[in-house]
Amino acid sequence: MLEHARTSIEVSSECSKEERLEWLMKAYGDDIARLAFTYMKHKQLSEDIAQEVFIKCYEHLDNFRNESSYKTWLYRITVNLCKDRLKSWSYRNIVLTEFFSKIKSTIESPELELVGQEEKRLLSEKILALPIRYRELIILYYYEELPYNQIADLLDLRLQTIKSRLHRLAFCSKNQWRGAR
């Protein structure tokens, strides 16, 4: 993480616009696509959004004011593009069929690997079935490990709203797992 911060400062002051964009794509491309997928629930659409994010980034890179990190700025662009796309007519007429998986598997036997894949699939289904306001928090807090204040800035919500939604998610999840046993 410290390496990213150091590189970010070096990139912003010493590199051309194209080099900065290339660095941003390498550093954050997968994260942007994954975040887009949590909104869009479709791999191709999330890849399209990721491309649009970096196009917008390139167009406005000279106007970046360093009021936030590059990551926060790119996430904000991603969230806004996803929300716009979700409201569009074309999106509402597309069938969504794919699920995401970021969890890495370190299982030895084929049987355990199959069980692990099934658990990942079930977890993905449960997360994707949540309303977007909770789904985005799970991704940003648990997968991307962003702090509360950065999530609040990114989603343009109050800090207390972020905390209460995460608390509600944890409480509901705990009760749901208890009931499943």
JSON list of N, CA and C in Angstrom, two decimals, residues 7-25 57-64 70 73:
[
{"chain": "A", "resi": 7, "resn": "THR", "atom": "N", "xyz": [4.46, 5.61, -5.41]},
{"chain": "A", "resi": 7, "resn": "THR", "atom": "CA", "xyz": [4.42, 5.57, -6.87]},
{"chain": "A", "resi": 7, "resn": "THR", "atom": "C", "xyz": [3.42, 6.59, -7.40]},
{"chain": "A", "resi": 8, "resn": "SER", "atom": "N", "xyz": [2.30, 6.74, -6.70]},
{"chain": "A", "resi": 8, "resn": "SER", "atom": "CA", "xyz": [1.27, 7.69, -7.12]},
{"chain": "A", "resi": 8, "resn": "SER", "atom": "C", "xyz": [1.82, 9.11, -7.18]},
{"chain": "A", "resi": 9, "resn": "ILE", "atom": "N", "xyz": [2.58, 9.49, -6.15]},
{"chain": "A", "resi": 9, "resn": "ILE", "atom": "CA", "xyz": [3.18, 10.84, -6.11]},
{"chain": "A", "resi": 9, "resn": "ILE", "atom": "C", "xyz": [4.19, 10.98, -7.23]},
{"chain": "A", "resi": 10, "resn": "GLU", "atom": "N", "xyz": [5.03, 9.98, -7.41]},
{"chain": "A", "resi": 10, "resn": "GLU", "atom": "CA", "xyz": [6.03, 10.03, -8.47]},
{"chain": "A", "resi": 10, "resn": "GLU", "atom": "C", "xyz": [5.36, 10.10, -9.83]},
{"chain": "A", "resi": 11, "resn": "VAL", "atom": "N", "xyz": [4.31, 9.31, -10.03]},
{"chain": "A", "resi": 11, "resn": "VAL", "atom": "CA", "xyz": [3.62, 9.27, -11.31]},
{"chain": "A", "resi": 11, "resn": "VAL", "atom": "C", "xyz": [2.99, 10.61, -11.61]},
{"chain": "A", "resi": 12, "resn": "SER", "atom": "N", "xyz": [2.37, 11.24, -10.61]},
{"chain": "A", "resi": 12, "resn": "SER", "atom": "CA", "xyz": [1.67, 12.49, -10.88]},
{"chain": "A", "resi": 12, "resn": "SER", "atom": "C", "xyz": [2.61, 13.63, -11.22]},
{"chain": "A", "resi": 13, "resn": "SER", "atom": "N", "xyz": [3.83, 13.59, -10.74]},
{"chain": "A", "resi": 13, "resn": "SER", "atom": "CA", "xyz": [4.71, 14.74, -10.96]},
{"chain": "A", "resi": 13, "resn": "SER", "atom": "C", "xyz": [5.73, 14.54, -12.07]},
{"chain": "A", "resi": 14, "resn": "GLU", "atom": "N", "xyz": [6.07, 13.32, -12.42]},
{"chain": "A", "resi": 14, "resn": "GLU", "atom": "CA", "xyz": [7.17, 13.11, -13.34]},
{"chain": "A", "resi": 14, "resn": "GLU", "atom": "C", "xyz": [6.80, 12.50, -14.69]},
{"chain": "A", "resi": 15, "resn": "CYS", "atom": "N", "xyz": [5.59, 12.00, -14.84]},
{"chain": "A", "resi": 15, "resn": "CYS", "atom": "CA", "xyz": [5.25, 11.22, -16.03]},
{"chain": "A", "resi": 15, "resn": "CYS", "atom": "C", "xyz": [4.31, 11.98, -16.96]},
{"chain": "A", "resi": 16, "resn": "SER", "atom": "N", "xyz": [4.30, 11.53, -18.20]},
{"chain": "A", "resi": 16, "resn": "SER", "atom": "CA", "xyz": [3.37, 12.09, -19.16]},
{"chain": "A", "resi": 16, "resn": "SER", "atom": "C", "xyz": [1.96, 11.58, -18.86]},
{"chain": "A", "resi": 17, "resn": "LYS", "atom": "N", "xyz": [0.99, 12.18, -19.49]},
{"chain": "A", "resi": 17, "resn": "LYS", "atom": "CA", "xyz": [-0.41, 11.79, -19.31]},
{"chain": "A", "resi": 17, "resn": "LYS", "atom": "C", "xyz": [-0.62, 10.33, -19.68]},
{"chain": "A", "resi": 18, "resn": "GLU", "atom": "N", "xyz": [0.00, 9.88, -20.76]},
{"chain": "A", "resi": 18, "resn": "GLU", "atom": "CA", "xyz": [-0.14, 8.50, -21.22]},
{"chain": "A", "resi": 18, "resn": "GLU", "atom": "C", "xyz": [0.48, 7.52, -20.22]},
{"chain": "A", "resi": 19, "resn": "GLU", "atom": "N", "xyz": [1.64, 7.90, -19.68]},
{"chain": "A", "resi": 19, "resn": "GLU", "atom": "CA", "xyz": [2.31, 7.03, -18.70]},
{"chain": "A", "resi": 19, "resn": "GLU", "atom": "C", "xyz": [1.51, 6.94, -17.41]},
{"chain": "A", "resi": 20, "resn": "ARG", "atom": "N", "xyz": [0.92, 8.07, -17.00]},
{"chain": "A", "resi": 20, "resn": "ARG", "atom": "CA", "xyz": [0.08, 8.04, -15.80]},
{"chain": "A", "resi": 20, "resn": "ARG", "atom": "C", "xyz": [-1.13, 7.14, -16.01]},
{"chain": "A", "resi": 21, "resn": "LEU", "atom": "N", "xyz": [-1.76, 7.26, -17.18]},
{"chain": "A", "resi": 21, "resn": "LEU", "atom": "CA", "xyz": [-2.92, 6.42, -17.47]},
{"chain": "A", "resi": 21, "resn": "LEU", "atom": "C", "xyz": [-2.53, 4.94, -17.48]},
{"chain": "A", "resi": 22, "resn": "GLU", "atom": "N", "xyz": [-1.41, 4.63, -18.09]},
{"chain": "A", "resi": 22, "resn": "GLU", "atom": "CA", "xyz": [-0.95, 3.24, -18.13]},
{"chain": "A", "resi": 22, "resn": "GLU", "atom": "C", "xyz": [-0.70, 2.71, -16.71]},
{"chain": "A", "resi": 23, "resn": "TRP", "atom": "N", "xyz": [-0.08, 3.52, -15.87]},
{"chain": "A", "resi": 23, "resn": "TRP", "atom": "CA", "xyz": [0.15, 3.11, -14.49]},
{"chain": "A", "resi": 23, "resn": "TRP", "atom": "C", "xyz": [-1.17, 2.90, -13.76]},
{"chain": "A", "resi": 24, "resn": "LEU", "atom": "N", "xyz": [-2.13, 3.81, -13.93]},
{"chain": "A", "resi": 24, "resn": "LEU", "atom": "CA", "xyz": [-3.43, 3.69, -13.28]},
{"chain": "A", "resi": 24, "resn": "LEU", "atom": "C", "xyz": [-4.17, 2.43, -13.74]},
{"chain": "A", "resi": 25, "resn": "MET", "atom": "N", "xyz": [-4.07, 2.13, -15.03]},
{"chain": "A", "resi": 25, "resn": "MET", "atom": "CA", "xyz": [-4.74, 0.94, -15.55]},
{"chain": "A", "resi": 25, "resn": "MET", "atom": "C", "xyz": [-4.13, -0.33, -14.96]},
{"chain": "A", "resi": 57, "resn": "CYS", "atom": "N", "xyz": [-11.02, 9.06, -17.29]},
{"chain": "A", "resi": 57, "resn": "CYS", "atom": "CA", "xyz": [-9.80, 9.38, -16.54]},
{"chain": "A", "resi": 57, "resn": "CYS", "atom": "C", "xyz": [-8.80, 10.09, -17.44]},
{"chain": "A", "resi": 58, "resn": "TYR", "atom": "N", "xyz": [-8.57, 9.56, -18.63]},
{"chain": "A", "resi": 58, "resn": "TYR", "atom": "CA", "xyz": [-7.62, 10.16, -19.56]},
{"chain": "A", "resi": 58, "resn": "TYR", "atom": "C", "xyz": [-8.07, 11.57, -19.95]},
{"chain": "A", "resi": 59, "resn": "GLU", "atom": "N", "xyz": [-9.37, 11.72, -20.21]},
{"chain": "A", "resi": 59, "resn": "GLU", "atom": "CA", "xyz": [-9.90, 13.03, -20.62]},
{"chain": "A", "resi": 59, "resn": "GLU", "atom": "C", "xyz": [-9.73, 14.09, -19.53]},
{"chain": "A", "resi": 60, "resn": "HIS", "atom": "N", "xyz": [-9.80, 13.66, -18.25]},
{"chain": "A", "resi": 60, "resn": "HIS", "atom": "CA", "xyz": [-9.77, 14.62, -17.15]},
{"chain": "A", "resi": 60, "resn": "HIS", "atom": "C", "xyz": [-8.55, 14.50, -16.26]},
{"chain": "A", "resi": 61, "resn": "LEU", "atom": "N", "xyz": [-7.55, 13.78, -16.70]},
{"chain": "A", "resi": 61, "resn": "LEU", "atom": "CA", "xyz": [-6.35, 13.54, -15.89]},
{"chain": "A", "resi": 61, "resn": "LEU", "atom": "C", "xyz": [-5.62, 14.84, -15.55]},
{"chain": "A", "resi": 62, "resn": "ASP", "atom": "N", "xyz": [-5.60, 15.77, -16.48]},
{"chain": "A", "resi": 62, "resn": "ASP", "atom": "CA", "xyz": [-4.92, 17.05, -16.22]},
{"chain": "A", "resi": 62, "resn": "ASP", "atom": "C", "xyz": [-5.66, 17.90, -15.20]},
{"chain": "A", "resi": 63, "resn": "ASN", "atom": "N", "xyz": [-6.96, 17.59, -14.99]},
{"chain": "A", "resi": 63, "resn": "ASN", "atom": "CA", "xyz": [-7.77, 18.35, -14.04]},
{"chain": "A", "resi": 63, "resn": "ASN", "atom": "C", "xyz": [-7.80, 17.72, -12.66]},
{"chain": "A", "resi": 64, "resn": "PHE", "atom": "N", "xyz": [-7.10, 16.59, -12.48]},
{"chain": "A", "resi": 64, "resn": "PHE", "atom": "CA", "xyz": [-7.09, 15.92, -11.18]},
{"chain": "A", "resi": 64, "resn": "PHE", "atom": "C", "xyz": [-6.43, 16.83, -10.17]},
{"chain": "A", "resi": 70, "resn": "TYR", "atom": "N", "xyz": [-5.84, 8.63, -6.29]},
{"chain": "A", "resi": 70, "resn": "TYR", "atom": "CA", "xyz": [-6.27, 8.20, -7.62]},
{"chain": "A", "resi": 70, "resn": "TYR", "atom": "C", "xyz": [-7.31, 7.09, -7.49]},
{"chain": "A", "resi": 73, "resn": "TRP", "atom": "N", "xyz": [-10.70, 8.48, -6.65]},
{"chain": "A", "resi": 73, "resn": "TRP", "atom": "CA", "xyz": [-11.20, 9.19, -7.81]},
{"chain": "A", "resi": 73, "resn": "TRP", "atom": "C", "xyz": [-11.72, 8.21, -8.85]}
]
